[in-house]
Amino acid sequence: MNFRGPTMQTLSDSIRIAAPPEEVWELITTVTSIAQWYDTWEAVDAADHERLRVGTSFRLSRHGRGRDSTALCRVTSLEPPRRLCWVQYGPHQPTMSVEFHLVPETNRAAGTLLRHTRSWIEPMAP
């Protein structure tokens, strides 16, 4: 296997949200809401878990692009209300670490900067 290139090993982005970190944290750690905001996933299944916590496993799924896709995820780190991290893997996808950092904005009332980073753990298939 080959890496596609050094620029593809980590992908980061950030957005500003007009809500305090505690509200953003509630959204991103509520299992049933993950498919509403994370990438293009259509459904999430986490057995009987309502909230993400270290060790929680969940499955993401979507239809389209000529086939159904699934990703299995397991929460590896949680530091309320600032940091959430999970490992994500699935067929035809490289294993990656997905991380969210919430930073309260000091220059805006009740705002949050949400940083999202994906780091590939395994090489991507050629």
GROMACS .gro file of C-alpha atoms in nm:
model
  126
    1MET     CA    1   0.000   0.000   0.000
    2ASN     CA    2   0.104   0.355  -0.062
    3PHE     CA    3   0.016   0.682   0.101
    4ARG     CA    4  -0.147   0.920  -0.146
    5GLY     CA    5   0.085   1.191  -0.030
    6PRO     CA    6   0.185   1.375   0.282
    7THR     CA    7  -0.093   1.631   0.245
    8MET     CA    8  -0.357   1.356   0.261
    9GLN     CA    9  -0.247   1.204   0.593
   10THR     CA   10  -0.420   1.472   0.800
   11LEU     CA   11  -0.718   1.687   0.709
   12SER     CA   12  -0.832   1.974   0.932
   13ASP     CA   13  -1.110   2.229   0.917
   14SER     CA   14  -1.286   2.460   1.157
   15ILE     CA   15  -1.617   2.642   1.178
   16ARG     CA   16  -1.759   2.910   1.403
   17ILE     CA   17  -2.089   2.828   1.572
   18ALA     CA   18  -2.311   3.091   1.734
   19ALA     CA   19  -2.366   2.886   2.049
   20PRO     CA   20  -2.171   2.831   2.370
   21PRO     CA   21  -1.939   2.527   2.391
   22GLU     CA   22  -2.176   2.347   2.631
   23GLU     CA   23  -2.457   2.350   2.370
   24VAL     CA   24  -2.224   2.236   2.091
   25TRP     CA   25  -2.093   1.962   2.321
   26GLU     CA   26  -2.449   1.839   2.387
   27LEU     CA   27  -2.508   1.813   2.012
   28ILE     CA   28  -2.187   1.634   1.915
   29THR     CA   29  -2.205   1.381   2.200
   30THR     CA   30  -2.572   1.285   2.151
   31VAL     CA   31  -2.559   0.958   1.956
   32THR     CA   32  -2.884   1.006   1.762
   33SER     CA   33  -2.771   1.344   1.625
   34ILE     CA   34  -2.437   1.232   1.475
   35ALA     CA   35  -2.584   1.154   1.131
   36GLN     CA   36  -2.740   1.502   1.122
   37TRP     CA   37  -2.408   1.687   1.137
   38TYR     CA   38  -2.115   1.453   1.062
   39ASP     CA   39  -2.014   1.423   0.697
   40THR     CA   40  -2.271   1.264   0.466
   41TRP     CA   41  -2.374   0.975   0.690
   42GLU     CA   42  -2.747   0.903   0.687
   43ALA     CA   43  -2.789   0.683   0.994
   44VAL     CA   44  -2.617   0.598   1.320
   45ASP     CA   45  -2.661   0.288   1.535
   46ALA     CA   46  -2.512   0.271   1.882
   47ALA     CA   47  -2.715  -0.003   2.047
   48ASP     CA   48  -2.850   0.139   2.373
   49HIS     CA   49  -2.620   0.439   2.410
   50GLU     CA   50  -2.775   0.784   2.430
   51ARG     CA   51  -2.447   0.973   2.488
   52LEU     CA   52  -2.096   0.915   2.366
   53ARG     CA   53  -1.842   0.818   2.629
   54VAL     CA   54  -1.500   0.652   2.617
   55GLY     CA   55  -1.547   0.299   2.485
   56THR     CA   56  -1.881   0.367   2.310
   57SER     CA   57  -1.896   0.196   1.970
   58PHE     CA   58  -2.132   0.302   1.696
   59ARG     CA   59  -2.194   0.231   1.327
   60LEU     CA   60  -2.250   0.494   1.060
   61SER     CA   61  -2.420   0.408   0.731
   62ARG     CA   62  -2.516   0.572   0.403
   63HIS     CA   63  -2.653   0.472   0.065
   64GLY     CA   64  -2.538   0.594  -0.270
   65ARG     CA   65  -2.233   0.623  -0.489
   66GLY     CA   66  -2.328   0.286  -0.635
   67ARG     CA   67  -2.302   0.101  -0.304
   68ASP     CA   68  -2.388   0.114   0.063
   69SER     CA   69  -2.114   0.229   0.299
   70THR     CA   70  -2.064   0.166   0.667
   71ALA     CA   71  -1.806   0.282   0.917
   72LEU     CA   72  -1.747   0.143   1.263
   73CYS     CA   73  -1.642   0.396   1.524
   74ARG     CA   74  -1.517   0.371   1.881
   75VAL     CA   75  -1.476   0.668   2.114
   76THR     CA   76  -1.118   0.678   2.242
   77SER     CA   77  -1.103   1.009   2.428
   78LEU     CA   78  -1.348   1.253   2.581
   79GLU     CA   79  -1.272   1.574   2.772
   80PRO     CA   80  -1.605   1.755   2.830
   81PRO     CA   81  -1.681   2.010   2.696
   82ARG     CA   82  -1.362   2.052   2.492
   83ARG     CA   83  -1.245   1.741   2.310
   84LEU     CA   84  -1.398   1.432   2.150
   85CYS     CA   85  -1.200   1.170   1.960
   86TRP     CA   86  -1.295   0.841   1.794
   87VAL     CA   87  -1.133   0.586   1.566
   88GLN     CA   88  -1.326   0.518   1.246
   89TYR     CA   89  -1.277   0.221   1.013
   90GLY     CA   90  -1.472   0.034   0.750
   91PRO     CA   91  -1.453  -0.162   0.428
   92HIS     CA   92  -1.288   0.030   0.143
   93GLN     CA   93  -1.186   0.310   0.383
   94PRO     CA   94  -0.860   0.381   0.560
   95THR     CA   95  -0.868   0.371   0.939
   96MET     CA   96  -0.858   0.722   1.081
   97SER     CA   97  -0.867   0.914   1.403
   98VAL     CA   98  -1.146   1.175   1.408
   99GLU     CA   99  -1.106   1.457   1.656
  100PHE     CA  100  -1.317   1.758   1.756
  101HIS     CA  101  -1.189   2.049   1.966
  102LEU     CA  102  -1.428   2.312   2.099
  103VAL     CA  103  -1.278   2.650   2.177
  104PRO     CA  104  -1.489   2.926   2.336
  105GLU     CA  105  -1.458   3.248   2.140
  106THR     CA  106  -1.366   3.543   2.355
  107ASN     CA  107  -1.443   3.811   2.096
  108ARG     CA  108  -1.801   3.695   2.026
  109ALA     CA  109  -2.087   3.645   2.267
  110ALA     CA  110  -2.165   3.276   2.322
  111GLY     CA  111  -1.963   3.161   2.021
  112THR     CA  112  -1.759   2.844   1.972
  113LEU     CA  113  -1.481   2.758   1.731
  114LEU     CA  114  -1.511   2.389   1.641
  115ARG     CA  115  -1.194   2.234   1.500
  116HIS     CA  116  -1.228   1.902   1.321
  117THR     CA  117  -0.922   1.692   1.235
  118ARG     CA  118  -0.895   1.356   1.062
  119SER     CA  119  -0.565   1.172   1.078
  120TRP     CA  120  -0.518   0.858   0.874
  121ILE     CA  121  -0.380   0.577   1.089
  122GLU     CA  122  -0.336   0.327   0.805
  123PRO     CA  123  -0.206   0.385   0.455
  124MET     CA  124  -0.471   0.460   0.195
  125ALA     CA  125  -0.510   0.198  -0.077
  126PRO     CA  126  -0.368   0.302  -0.417
   0.00000   0.00000   0.00000
